[in-house]
Amino acid sequence: MPAATAPRSAVAAVALALVVAASGCTDESSTRDATSGEPLSVTELGWVREYSDWTIDVYDDEFGPPPGRELVDACRDRLEEVGPPPTGRLEPAWERVAAACPLLSEKGSVRRAKDVVEDADDLVVPLFLDSKELVLGGSATDRSRADLRLSALASTAVERSQEVRCWTGEDWRRLVREDNAWSVSSDDPDELYGWQDSDTDRIHMRVDQCNLLHRLARENMLRWRRDDRVEAADSLATFVHEIQHALLPDADEDEVECSAAEELGRFARRLGATGDEARQLAEMYVTDVRDDLSDEYLSSCDGAFD
């Protein structure tokens, strides 16, 4: 979800106690840093984008002809357009995927062709930042982390495991660039605030957003500067919006945003805000955040917050 237009929980006291305990015994030195491994270059990401576009066509049966010689040729022609990868670390996927097109010759072997593509994908995905192991943390940090407390809140709300990943600015830009290549999209890292990945059950946010949500539990928000309170309202809206995506996987952005807006006060209190703080956050969402959202996020709630 873009900045104010980008995609954006509840837990018992026992769950929170478990989070605190877990964060206290996490050995960060034993956990590999998220930034380990050389990032894919612009040239490599360009190839990944073309490759991924081809794989999507295989998965979605987009080449046109029914199984047979014509479909095999169409598959091969598109794969030739992708061409071999620019570096050796992408070669294993390229070598594996070559076996997919011939399997489109028979209706009964199409599923096997998709299995081959999935196997090739499994050789590309480990090169992405989101495949790296993140430090587990239950409090604010200045490094990328998998947030124990926010993950517990989201998991309880969705009633299945969710991991909230909080990224530094540098890691965030890399994450979005890689996701753009893989999903054949074009999100601007500076405009995107967060998203929920249904394939991995992960919610991605910026680390400064996550840190603000932690501050709600231990500080008097009513004494913050106005800009910080507005940022907290925006961060809360992002967090709750992404949880709603997990709860409403088939809903459009406006339906998700409307559902999130109705839950802001409740989630604020679950994050540790007082009743007065929760009310102010909900009010600031209306007065300072909502007006900056695009129409894509607003139509289901038109007039509801006037």
PDB file of N, CA, C and O in Angstrom, residues 33-89:
ATOM      1  N   ASP A  33      22.237 -12.136  10.172  1.00  0.00           N
ATOM      2  CA  ASP A  33      21.740 -10.819   9.826  1.00  0.00           C
ATOM      3  C   ASP A  33      20.997 -10.874   8.499  1.00  0.00           C
ATOM      4  O   ASP A  33      21.389 -11.590   7.578  1.00  0.00           O
ATOM      5  N   ALA A  34      19.920 -10.084   8.393  1.00  0.00           N
ATOM      6  CA  ALA A  34      19.100 -10.095   7.183  1.00  0.00           C
ATOM      7  C   ALA A  34      19.859  -9.670   5.949  1.00  0.00           C
ATOM      8  O   ALA A  34      19.521 -10.067   4.835  1.00  0.00           O
ATOM      9  N   THR A  35      20.867  -8.850   6.119  1.00  0.00           N
ATOM     10  CA  THR A  35      21.555  -8.304   4.950  1.00  0.00           C
ATOM     11  C   THR A  35      22.688  -9.176   4.445  1.00  0.00           C
ATOM     12  O   THR A  35      23.412  -8.789   3.539  1.00  0.00           O
ATOM     13  N   SER A  36      22.886 -10.360   5.041  1.00  0.00           N
ATOM     14  CA  SER A  36      23.954 -11.242   4.571  1.00  0.00           C
ATOM     15  C   SER A  36      23.641 -11.718   3.158  1.00  0.00           C
ATOM     16  O   SER A  36      22.504 -11.951   2.798  1.00  0.00           O
ATOM     17  N   GLY A  37      24.676 -11.863   2.341  1.00  0.00           N
ATOM     18  CA  GLY A  37      24.476 -12.261   0.954  1.00  0.00           C
ATOM     19  C   GLY A  37      24.437 -11.038   0.058  1.00  0.00           C
ATOM     20  O   GLY A  37      23.805 -10.033   0.391  1.00  0.00           O
ATOM     21  N   GLU A  38      25.102 -11.112  -1.074  1.00  0.00           N
ATOM     22  CA  GLU A  38      25.154  -9.984  -2.003  1.00  0.00           C
ATOM     23  C   GLU A  38      23.803  -9.780  -2.667  1.00  0.00           C
ATOM     24  O   GLU A  38      23.223 -10.716  -3.232  1.00  0.00           O
ATOM     25  N   PRO A  39      23.246  -8.574  -2.626  1.00  0.00           N
ATOM     26  CA  PRO A  39      21.949  -8.323  -3.268  1.00  0.00           C
ATOM     27  C   PRO A  39      22.018  -8.578  -4.770  1.00  0.00           C
ATOM     28  O   PRO A  39      23.070  -8.422  -5.399  1.00  0.00           O
ATOM     29  N   LEU A  40      20.910  -8.970  -5.343  1.00  0.00           N
ATOM     30  CA  LEU A  40      20.825  -9.116  -6.789  1.00  0.00           C
ATOM     31  C   LEU A  40      21.031  -7.759  -7.449  1.00  0.00           C
ATOM     32  O   LEU A  40      20.505  -6.745  -6.991  1.00  0.00           O
ATOM     33  N   SER A  41      21.787  -7.738  -8.519  1.00  0.00           N
ATOM     34  CA  SER A  41      22.066  -6.495  -9.232  1.00  0.00           C
ATOM     35  C   SER A  41      20.846  -6.082 -10.052  1.00  0.00           C
ATOM     36  O   SER A  41      19.887  -6.847 -10.234  1.00  0.00           O
ATOM     37  N   VAL A  42      20.890  -4.867 -10.577  1.00  0.00           N
ATOM     38  CA  VAL A  42      19.812  -4.382 -11.442  1.00  0.00           C
ATOM     39  C   VAL A  42      19.651  -5.302 -12.652  1.00  0.00           C
ATOM     40  O   VAL A  42      18.533  -5.632 -13.064  1.00  0.00           O
ATOM     41  N   THR A  43      20.766  -5.728 -13.214  1.00  0.00           N
ATOM     42  CA  THR A  43      20.716  -6.627 -14.371  1.00  0.00           C
ATOM     43  C   THR A  43      20.099  -7.965 -13.994  1.00  0.00           C
ATOM     44  O   THR A  43      19.258  -8.511 -14.735  1.00  0.00           O
ATOM     45  N   GLU A  44      20.490  -8.499 -12.850  1.00  0.00           N
ATOM     46  CA  GLU A  44      19.914  -9.769 -12.396  1.00  0.00           C
ATOM     47  C   GLU A  44      18.423  -9.636 -12.120  1.00  0.00           C
ATOM     48  O   GLU A  44      17.635 -10.518 -12.470  1.00  0.00           O
ATOM     49  N   LEU A  45      18.035  -8.523 -11.493  1.00  0.00           N
ATOM     50  CA  LEU A  45      16.614  -8.313 -11.211  1.00  0.00           C
ATOM     51  C   LEU A  45      15.811  -8.166 -12.499  1.00  0.00           C
ATOM     52  O   LEU A  45      14.655  -8.604 -12.573  1.00  0.00           O
ATOM     53  N   GLY A  46      16.421  -7.554 -13.510  1.00  0.00           N
ATOM     54  CA  GLY A  46      15.749  -7.466 -14.804  1.00  0.00           C
ATOM     55  C   GLY A  46      15.486  -8.844 -15.385  1.00  0.00           C
ATOM     56  O   GLY A  46      14.402  -9.111 -15.928  1.00  0.00           O
ATOM     57  N   TRP A  47      16.472  -9.731 -15.267  1.00  0.00           N
ATOM     58  CA  TRP A  47      16.275 -11.105 -15.746  1.00  0.00           C
ATOM     59  C   TRP A  47      15.221 -11.816 -14.915  1.00  0.00           C
ATOM     60  O   TRP A  47      14.352 -12.514 -15.476  1.00  0.00           O
ATOM     61  N   VAL A  48      15.273 -11.666 -13.603  1.00  0.00           N
ATOM     62  CA  VAL A  48      14.288 -12.306 -12.722  1.00  0.00           C
ATOM     63  C   VAL A  48      12.876 -11.866 -13.097  1.00  0.00           C
ATOM     64  O   VAL A  48      11.937 -12.674 -13.114  1.00  0.00           O
ATOM     65  N   ARG A  49      12.714 -10.603 -13.420  1.00  0.00           N
ATOM     66  CA  ARG A  49      11.396 -10.089 -13.810  1.00  0.00           C
ATOM     67  C   ARG A  49      10.885 -10.785 -15.071  1.00  0.00           C
ATOM     68  O   ARG A  49       9.734 -11.203 -15.144  1.00  0.00           O
ATOM     69  N   GLU A  50      11.754 -10.905 -16.078  1.00  0.00           N
ATOM     70  CA  GLU A  50      11.355 -11.577 -17.314  1.00  0.00           C
ATOM     71  C   GLU A  50      11.081 -13.059 -17.068  1.00  0.00           C
ATOM     72  O   GLU A  50      10.109 -13.620 -17.590  1.00  0.00           O
ATOM     73  N   TYR A  51      11.945 -13.679 -16.295  1.00  0.00           N
ATOM     74  CA  TYR A  51      11.753 -15.091 -15.942  1.00  0.00           C
ATOM     75  C   TYR A  51      10.435 -15.284 -15.201  1.00  0.00           C
ATOM     76  O   TYR A  51       9.649 -16.187 -15.502  1.00  0.00           O
ATOM     77  N   SER A  52      10.173 -14.426 -14.212  1.00  0.00           N
ATOM     78  CA  SER A  52       8.964 -14.564 -13.418  1.00  0.00           C
ATOM     79  C   SER A  52       7.710 -14.353 -14.259  1.00  0.00           C
ATOM     80  O   SER A  52       6.698 -15.031 -14.073  1.00  0.00           O
ATOM     81  N   ASP A  53       7.786 -13.415 -15.190  1.00  0.00           N
ATOM     82  CA  ASP A  53       6.656 -13.182 -16.094  1.00  0.00           C
ATOM     83  C   ASP A  53       6.354 -14.450 -16.892  1.00  0.00           C
ATOM     84  O   ASP A  53       5.183 -14.809 -17.094  1.00  0.00           O
ATOM     85  N   TRP A  54       7.405 -15.125 -17.320  1.00  0.00           N
ATOM     86  CA  TRP A  54       7.223 -16.392 -18.041  1.00  0.00           C
ATOM     87  C   TRP A  54       6.615 -17.455 -17.129  1.00  0.00           C
ATOM     88  O   TRP A  54       5.693 -18.171 -17.527  1.00  0.00           O
ATOM     89  N   THR A  55       7.104 -17.571 -15.902  1.00  0.00           N
ATOM     90  CA  THR A  55       6.568 -18.595 -14.994  1.00  0.00           C
ATOM     91  C   THR A  55       5.096 -18.359 -14.691  1.00  0.00           C
ATOM     92  O   THR A  55       4.315 -19.298 -14.589  1.00  0.00           O
ATOM     93  N   ILE A  56       4.714 -17.086 -14.549  1.00  0.00           N
ATOM     94  CA  ILE A  56       3.305 -16.770 -14.288  1.00  0.00           C
ATOM     95  C   ILE A  56       2.442 -17.237 -15.447  1.00  0.00           C
ATOM     96  O   ILE A  56       1.338 -17.775 -15.249  1.00  0.00           O
ATOM     97  N   ASP A  57       2.936 -17.057 -16.657  1.00  0.00           N
ATOM     98  CA  ASP A  57       2.192 -17.537 -17.827  1.00  0.00           C
ATOM     99  C   ASP A  57       2.036 -19.047 -17.802  1.00  0.00           C
ATOM    100  O   ASP A  57       0.999 -19.585 -18.207  1.00  0.00           O
ATOM    101  N   VAL A  58       3.069 -19.756 -17.341  1.00  0.00           N
ATOM    102  CA  VAL A  58       2.967 -21.219 -17.227  1.00  0.00           C
ATOM    103  C   VAL A  58       1.929 -21.590 -16.171  1.00  0.00           C
ATOM    104  O   VAL A  58       1.028 -22.404 -16.417  1.00  0.00           O
ATOM    105  N   TYR A  59       2.034 -20.999 -15.011  1.00  0.00           N
ATOM    106  CA  TYR A  59       1.103 -21.321 -13.919  1.00  0.00           C
ATOM    107  C   TYR A  59      -0.344 -21.034 -14.299  1.00  0.00           C
ATOM    108  O   TYR A  59      -1.259 -21.777 -13.936  1.00  0.00           O
ATOM    109  N   ASP A  60      -0.556 -19.916 -15.009  1.00  0.00           N
ATOM    110  CA  ASP A  60      -1.920 -19.470 -15.301  1.00  0.00           C
ATOM    111  C   ASP A  60      -2.421 -19.895 -16.675  1.00  0.00           C
ATOM    112  O   ASP A  60      -3.473 -19.433 -17.128  1.00  0.00           O
ATOM    113  N   ASP A  61      -1.668 -20.775 -17.346  1.00  0.00           N
ATOM    114  CA  ASP A  61      -2.078 -21.279 -18.670  1.00  0.00           C
ATOM    115  C   ASP A  61      -2.349 -20.132 -19.643  1.00  0.00           C
ATOM    116  O   ASP A  61      -3.377 -20.091 -20.337  1.00  0.00           O
ATOM    117  N   GLU A  62      -1.408 -19.197 -19.717  1.00  0.00           N
ATOM    118  CA  GLU A  62      -1.610 -17.983 -20.495  1.00  0.00           C
ATOM    119  C   GLU A  62      -1.019 -18.034 -21.902  1.00  0.00           C
ATOM    120  O   GLU A  62      -1.121 -17.054 -22.641  1.00  0.00           O
ATOM    121  N   PHE A  63      -0.392 -19.124 -22.299  1.00  0.00           N
ATOM    122  CA  PHE A  63       0.251 -19.142 -23.607  1.00  0.00           C
ATOM    123  C   PHE A  63      -0.744 -19.245 -24.757  1.00  0.00           C
ATOM    124  O   PHE A  63      -0.417 -18.933 -25.898  1.00  0.00           O
ATOM    125  N   GLY A  64      -1.942 -19.706 -24.484  1.00  0.00           N
ATOM    126  CA  GLY A  64      -2.985 -19.718 -25.508  1.00  0.00           C
ATOM    127  C   GLY A  64      -3.393 -21.088 -25.998  1.00  0.00           C
ATOM    128  O   GLY A  64      -4.501 -21.560 -25.703  1.00  0.00           O
ATOM    129  N   PRO A  65      -2.522 -21.777 -26.766  1.00  0.00           N
ATOM    130  CA  PRO A  65      -2.925 -23.064 -27.348  1.00  0.00           C
ATOM    131  C   PRO A  65      -3.180 -24.128 -26.277  1.00  0.00           C
ATOM    132  O   PRO A  65      -2.626 -24.053 -25.170  1.00  0.00           O
ATOM    133  N   PRO A  66      -4.004 -25.126 -26.578  1.00  0.00           N
ATOM    134  CA  PRO A  66      -4.171 -26.257 -25.657  1.00  0.00           C
ATOM    135  C   PRO A  66      -2.911 -27.114 -25.673  1.00  0.00           C
ATOM    136  O   PRO A  66      -2.028 -26.935 -26.528  1.00  0.00           O
ATOM    137  N   PRO A  67      -2.777 -28.031 -24.729  1.00  0.00           N
ATOM    138  CA  PRO A  67      -1.599 -28.901 -24.717  1.00  0.00           C
ATOM    139  C   PRO A  67      -1.355 -29.545 -26.071  1.00  0.00           C
ATOM    140  O   PRO A  67      -2.283 -30.019 -26.723  1.00  0.00           O
ATOM    141  N   GLY A  68      -0.099 -29.543 -26.491  1.00  0.00           N
ATOM    142  CA  GLY A  68       0.255 -30.094 -27.794  1.00  0.00           C
ATOM    143  C   GLY A  68       1.482 -29.380 -28.335  1.00  0.00           C
ATOM    144  O   GLY A  68       2.108 -28.554 -27.667  1.00  0.00           O
ATOM    145  N   ARG A  69       1.823 -29.665 -29.577  1.00  0.00           N
ATOM    146  CA  ARG A  69       3.020 -29.130 -30.193  1.00  0.00           C
ATOM    147  C   ARG A  69       3.038 -27.606 -30.212  1.00  0.00           C
ATOM    148  O   ARG A  69       4.048 -26.952 -29.952  1.00  0.00           O
ATOM    149  N   GLU A  70       1.889 -27.015 -30.508  1.00  0.00           N
ATOM    150  CA  GLU A  70       1.813 -25.551 -30.606  1.00  0.00           C
ATOM    151  C   GLU A  70       2.087 -24.894 -29.256  1.00  0.00           C
ATOM    152  O   GLU A  70       2.767 -23.861 -29.177  1.00  0.00           O
ATOM    153  N   LEU A  71       1.574 -25.492 -28.192  1.00  0.00           N
ATOM    154  CA  LEU A  71       1.792 -24.940 -26.851  1.00  0.00           C
ATOM    155  C   LEU A  71       3.265 -25.067 -26.450  1.00  0.00           C
ATOM    156  O   LEU A  71       3.843 -24.151 -25.860  1.00  0.00           O
ATOM    157  N   VAL A  72       3.865 -26.193 -26.776  1.00  0.00           N
ATOM    158  CA  VAL A  72       5.298 -26.385 -26.479  1.00  0.00           C
ATOM    159  C   VAL A  72       6.126 -25.307 -27.171  1.00  0.00           C
ATOM    160  O   VAL A  72       7.020 -24.695 -26.574  1.00  0.00           O
ATOM    161  N   ASP A  73       5.816 -25.044 -28.449  1.00  0.00           N
ATOM    162  CA  ASP A  73       6.557 -24.035 -29.202  1.00  0.00           C
ATOM    163  C   ASP A  73       6.352 -22.647 -28.618  1.00  0.00           C
ATOM    164  O   ASP A  73       7.295 -21.851 -28.519  1.00  0.00           O
ATOM    165  N   ALA A  74       5.108 -22.330 -28.212  1.00  0.00           N
ATOM    166  CA  ALA A  74       4.823 -21.013 -27.631  1.00  0.00           C
ATOM    167  C   ALA A  74       5.591 -20.835 -26.326  1.00  0.00           C
ATOM    168  O   ALA A  74       6.142 -19.765 -26.058  1.00  0.00           O
ATOM    169  N   CYS A  75       5.652 -21.898 -25.535  1.00  0.00           N
ATOM    170  CA  CYS A  75       6.389 -21.867 -24.275  1.00  0.00           C
ATOM    171  C   CYS A  75       7.876 -21.649 -24.529  1.00  0.00           C
ATOM    172  O   CYS A  75       8.518 -20.804 -23.885  1.00  0.00           O
ATOM    173  N   ARG A  76       8.423 -22.367 -25.489  1.00  0.00           N
ATOM    174  CA  ARG A  76       9.850 -22.239 -25.800  1.00  0.00           C
ATOM    175  C   ARG A  76      10.183 -20.867 -26.365  1.00  0.00           C
ATOM    176  O   ARG A  76      11.235 -20.289 -26.044  1.00  0.00           O
ATOM    177  N   ASP A  77       9.295 -20.344 -27.229  1.00  0.00           N
ATOM    178  CA  ASP A  77       9.542 -19.026 -27.798  1.00  0.00           C
ATOM    179  C   ASP A  77       9.625 -17.971 -26.698  1.00  0.00           C
ATOM    180  O   ASP A  77      10.499 -17.099 -26.728  1.00  0.00           O
ATOM    181  N   ARG A  78       8.713 -18.034 -25.753  1.00  0.00           N
ATOM    182  CA  ARG A  78       8.723 -17.064 -24.642  1.00  0.00           C
ATOM    183  C   ARG A  78       9.962 -17.246 -23.771  1.00  0.00           C
ATOM    184  O   ARG A  78      10.553 -16.274 -23.301  1.00  0.00           O
ATOM    185  N   LEU A  79      10.370 -18.500 -23.580  1.00  0.00           N
ATOM    186  CA  LEU A  79      11.549 -18.752 -22.764  1.00  0.00           C
ATOM    187  C   LEU A  79      12.806 -18.249 -23.460  1.00  0.00           C
ATOM    188  O   LEU A  79      13.727 -17.735 -22.810  1.00  0.00           O
ATOM    189  N   GLU A  80      12.839 -18.352 -24.791  1.00  0.00           N
ATOM    190  CA  GLU A  80      13.976 -17.820 -25.546  1.00  0.00           C
ATOM    191  C   GLU A  80      14.032 -16.298 -25.425  1.00  0.00           C
ATOM    192  O   GLU A  80      15.115 -15.705 -25.406  1.00  0.00           O
ATOM    193  N   GLU A  81      12.869 -15.654 -25.329  1.00  0.00           N
ATOM    194  CA  GLU A  81      12.830 -14.205 -25.140  1.00  0.00           C
ATOM    195  C   GLU A  81      13.431 -13.826 -23.787  1.00  0.00           C
ATOM    196  O   GLU A  81      14.096 -12.789 -23.663  1.00  0.00           O
ATOM    197  N   VAL A  82      13.202 -14.667 -22.799  1.00  0.00           N
ATOM    198  CA  VAL A  82      13.801 -14.427 -21.477  1.00  0.00           C
ATOM    199  C   VAL A  82      15.316 -14.523 -21.591  1.00  0.00           C
ATOM    200  O   VAL A  82      16.057 -13.660 -21.118  1.00  0.00           O
ATOM    201  N   GLY A  83      15.784 -15.559 -22.241  1.00  0.00           N
ATOM    202  CA  GLY A  83      17.214 -15.744 -22.452  1.00  0.00           C
ATOM    203  C   GLY A  83      17.936 -16.220 -21.213  1.00  0.00           C
ATOM    204  O   GLY A  83      17.391 -16.205 -20.106  1.00  0.00           O
ATOM    205  N   PRO A  84      19.179 -16.655 -21.364  1.00  0.00           N
ATOM    206  CA  PRO A  84      19.946 -17.154 -20.222  1.00  0.00           C
ATOM    207  C   PRO A  84      20.238 -16.040 -19.221  1.00  0.00           C
ATOM    208  O   PRO A  84      20.301 -14.863 -19.592  1.00  0.00           O
ATOM    209  N   PRO A  85      20.419 -16.379 -17.970  1.00  0.00           N
ATOM    210  CA  PRO A  85      20.662 -15.365 -16.929  1.00  0.00           C
ATOM    211  C   PRO A  85      22.024 -14.725 -17.079  1.00  0.00           C
ATOM    212  O   PRO A  85      22.946 -15.306 -17.672  1.00  0.00           O
ATOM    213  N   PRO A  86      22.190 -13.522 -16.518  1.00  0.00           N
ATOM    214  CA  PRO A  86      23.456 -12.799 -16.667  1.00  0.00           C
ATOM    215  C   PRO A  86      24.563 -13.259 -15.736  1.00  0.00           C
ATOM    216  O   PRO A  86      25.726 -12.909 -15.949  1.00  0.00           O
ATOM    217  N   THR A  87      24.215 -14.054 -14.712  1.00  0.00           N
ATOM    218  CA  THR A  87      25.230 -14.483 -13.748  1.00  0.00           C
ATOM    219  C   THR A  87      25.054 -15.957 -13.406  1.00  0.00           C
ATOM    220  O   THR A  87      23.974 -16.534 -13.564  1.00  0.00           O
ATOM    221  N   GLY A  88      26.127 -16.538 -12.884  1.00  0.00           N
ATOM    222  CA  GLY A  88      26.132 -17.963 -12.581  1.00  0.00           C
ATOM    223  C   GLY A  88      25.178 -18.370 -11.475  1.00  0.00           C
ATOM    224  O   GLY A  88      24.683 -19.498 -11.475  1.00  0.00           O
ATOM    225  N   ARG A  89      24.899 -17.480 -10.520  1.00  0.00           N
ATOM    226  CA  ARG A  89      24.050 -17.915  -9.410  1.00  0.00           C
ATOM    227  C   ARG A  89      22.595 -18.112  -9.819  1.00  0.00           C
ATOM    228  O   ARG A  89      21.819 -18.710  -9.079  1.00  0.00           O
TER     229      ARG A  89
END
